[in-house]
Amino acid sequence: MIEVEKILEIQRRFSRKEKNKFLDAVEENLTEYGYEFERKRFGRIVKSVNLETKCDKPEYIFIAHYDTGLTMPFWLNPIFKLFGVNSIASIVFIIFLTIILDVISISYLDVISHWHWRIILGISLLQMLIPNKKNFDDNTSGVIALLKLAKKLKDNGINNVKFLFVDNEEWGLFGSKAHRKYLEKEKLILPHCKIISLDCVGGEGEIPLIMRNGKSEYAEFFQTEIQKEFELCKSVKMALPSSDNYSFRKYGAFNISFVKRAKIPVGYYIPNIHSSKDSKIDLHKIEKLTDTLTNVIKNVI
């Protein structure tokens, strides 16, 4: 049984002490399920501590980042709601912003020279220096999903899966990048390994969204199976990183998040992340997703 309350208690995982306390709680669950695991340390300047379950040359790797980031500037959330985050939406946003700035003939320097823009910029910078204490969706939900999936697969006798709980996703995917290099150097990863990251799977988003950064031979299949259970599942190709799947993109890795539609229909956004409003978690949705992934691995692939 996952000790969800204990996991949810350690919401802020910003300092190394906070991160170690959180990993201790994760390891308690993995021990109960019968997994062997190890903490891997990477980096000199940006130090990452990842937790992996032992499985050499796995058929599947599931990833969730456990670190927490800073607070998002207050004006970004309305932009995400309007444009969303995918390749087309990003291009639309850039074109829209360029046209607006051209029409009103204001350069960047002109903008910040006005006192009200300086205030907005100052508040934004102050917000970005504050570690966010609310992280139920991003990415406590992903960690809980991995633990639930780990238990379900173990109960079904499936042992060809590795679970990675990675550090420093919020700072540039440093943890997952370092782990990929380690697995490749030690020849512990197969070319056909299926890799999926779970990030923001328990919040207020209703639509399961598959985000990939290149060609994936198995993303479409998972999309079909998830859609059978959730009635809807969308897939987008991202130009920019969406989560730790980006570090494994040459393996066709993709990320699953639950999103809402942006006001401009081509985009999607994840509600409330990096804000004090990220304070709810839907355990039923996580249960349903992990049941679906378990059945796919057990019965189909």
mmCIF file of C-alpha atoms in Angstrom, residues 63 172-173 176-177 180-181 184 189 191 193-197 211-219 237-255:
data_model
loop_
_atom_site.group_PDB
_atom_site.id
_atom_site.type_symbol
_atom_site.label_atom_id
_atom_site.label_comp_id
_atom_site.label_asym_id
_atom_site.label_seq_id
_atom_site.Cartn_x
_atom_site.Cartn_y
_atom_site.Cartn_z
ATOM 1 C CA ILE A 63 10.413 8.268 -15.365
ATOM 2 C CA GLY A 172 17.152 21.852 -17.350
ATOM 3 C CA LEU A 173 16.642 18.059 -17.272
ATOM 4 C CA SER A 176 17.599 12.556 -16.754
ATOM 5 C CA LYS A 177 20.322 13.620 -19.205
ATOM 6 C CA ARG A 180 20.749 8.449 -20.008
ATOM 7 C CA LYS A 181 24.491 8.937 -20.560
ATOM 8 C CA GLU A 184 24.438 4.168 -22.520
ATOM 9 C CA ILE A 189 19.771 0.296 -22.240
ATOM 10 C CA PRO A 191 17.858 0.386 -28.627
ATOM 11 C CA CYS A 193 13.521 0.204 -25.004
ATOM 12 C CA LYS A 194 10.159 1.944 -24.534
ATOM 13 C CA ILE A 195 10.535 5.042 -22.356
ATOM 14 C CA ILE A 196 7.682 7.055 -20.859
ATOM 15 C CA SER A 197 7.760 9.952 -18.418
ATOM 16 C CA MET A 211 4.008 14.842 -25.825
ATOM 17 C CA ARG A 212 6.925 13.656 -27.933
ATOM 18 C CA ASN A 213 9.976 15.339 -29.438
ATOM 19 C CA GLY A 214 10.464 13.170 -32.487
ATOM 20 C CA LYS A 215 9.360 9.959 -34.108
ATOM 21 C CA SER A 216 8.028 7.278 -31.782
ATOM 22 C CA GLU A 217 7.024 3.833 -32.976
ATOM 23 C CA TYR A 218 5.045 3.082 -29.820
ATOM 24 C CA ALA A 219 3.498 6.445 -28.862
ATOM 25 C CA LYS A 237 5.005 16.832 -31.320
ATOM 26 C CA MET A 238 6.969 19.402 -29.333
ATOM 27 C CA ALA A 239 9.802 21.539 -30.636
ATOM 28 C CA LEU A 240 10.972 22.308 -27.104
ATOM 29 C CA PRO A 241 11.421 19.953 -24.133
ATOM 30 C CA SER A 242 8.225 19.093 -22.267
ATOM 31 C CA SER A 243 9.732 16.881 -19.560
ATOM 32 C CA ASP A 244 12.390 14.225 -18.960
ATOM 33 C CA ASN A 245 11.318 12.255 -22.019
ATOM 34 C CA TYR A 246 13.309 14.807 -24.017
ATOM 35 C CA SER A 247 16.565 13.359 -22.673
ATOM 36 C CA PHE A 248 15.602 9.984 -24.195
ATOM 37 C CA ARG A 249 14.022 11.332 -27.384
ATOM 38 C CA LYS A 250 16.206 9.242 -29.712
ATOM 39 C CA TYR A 251 14.502 6.171 -28.218
ATOM 40 C CA GLY A 252 11.077 7.537 -29.124
ATOM 41 C CA ALA A 253 10.338 8.511 -25.518
ATOM 42 C CA PHE A 254 7.200 10.486 -24.763
ATOM 43 C CA ASN A 255 5.586 12.177 -21.786
#
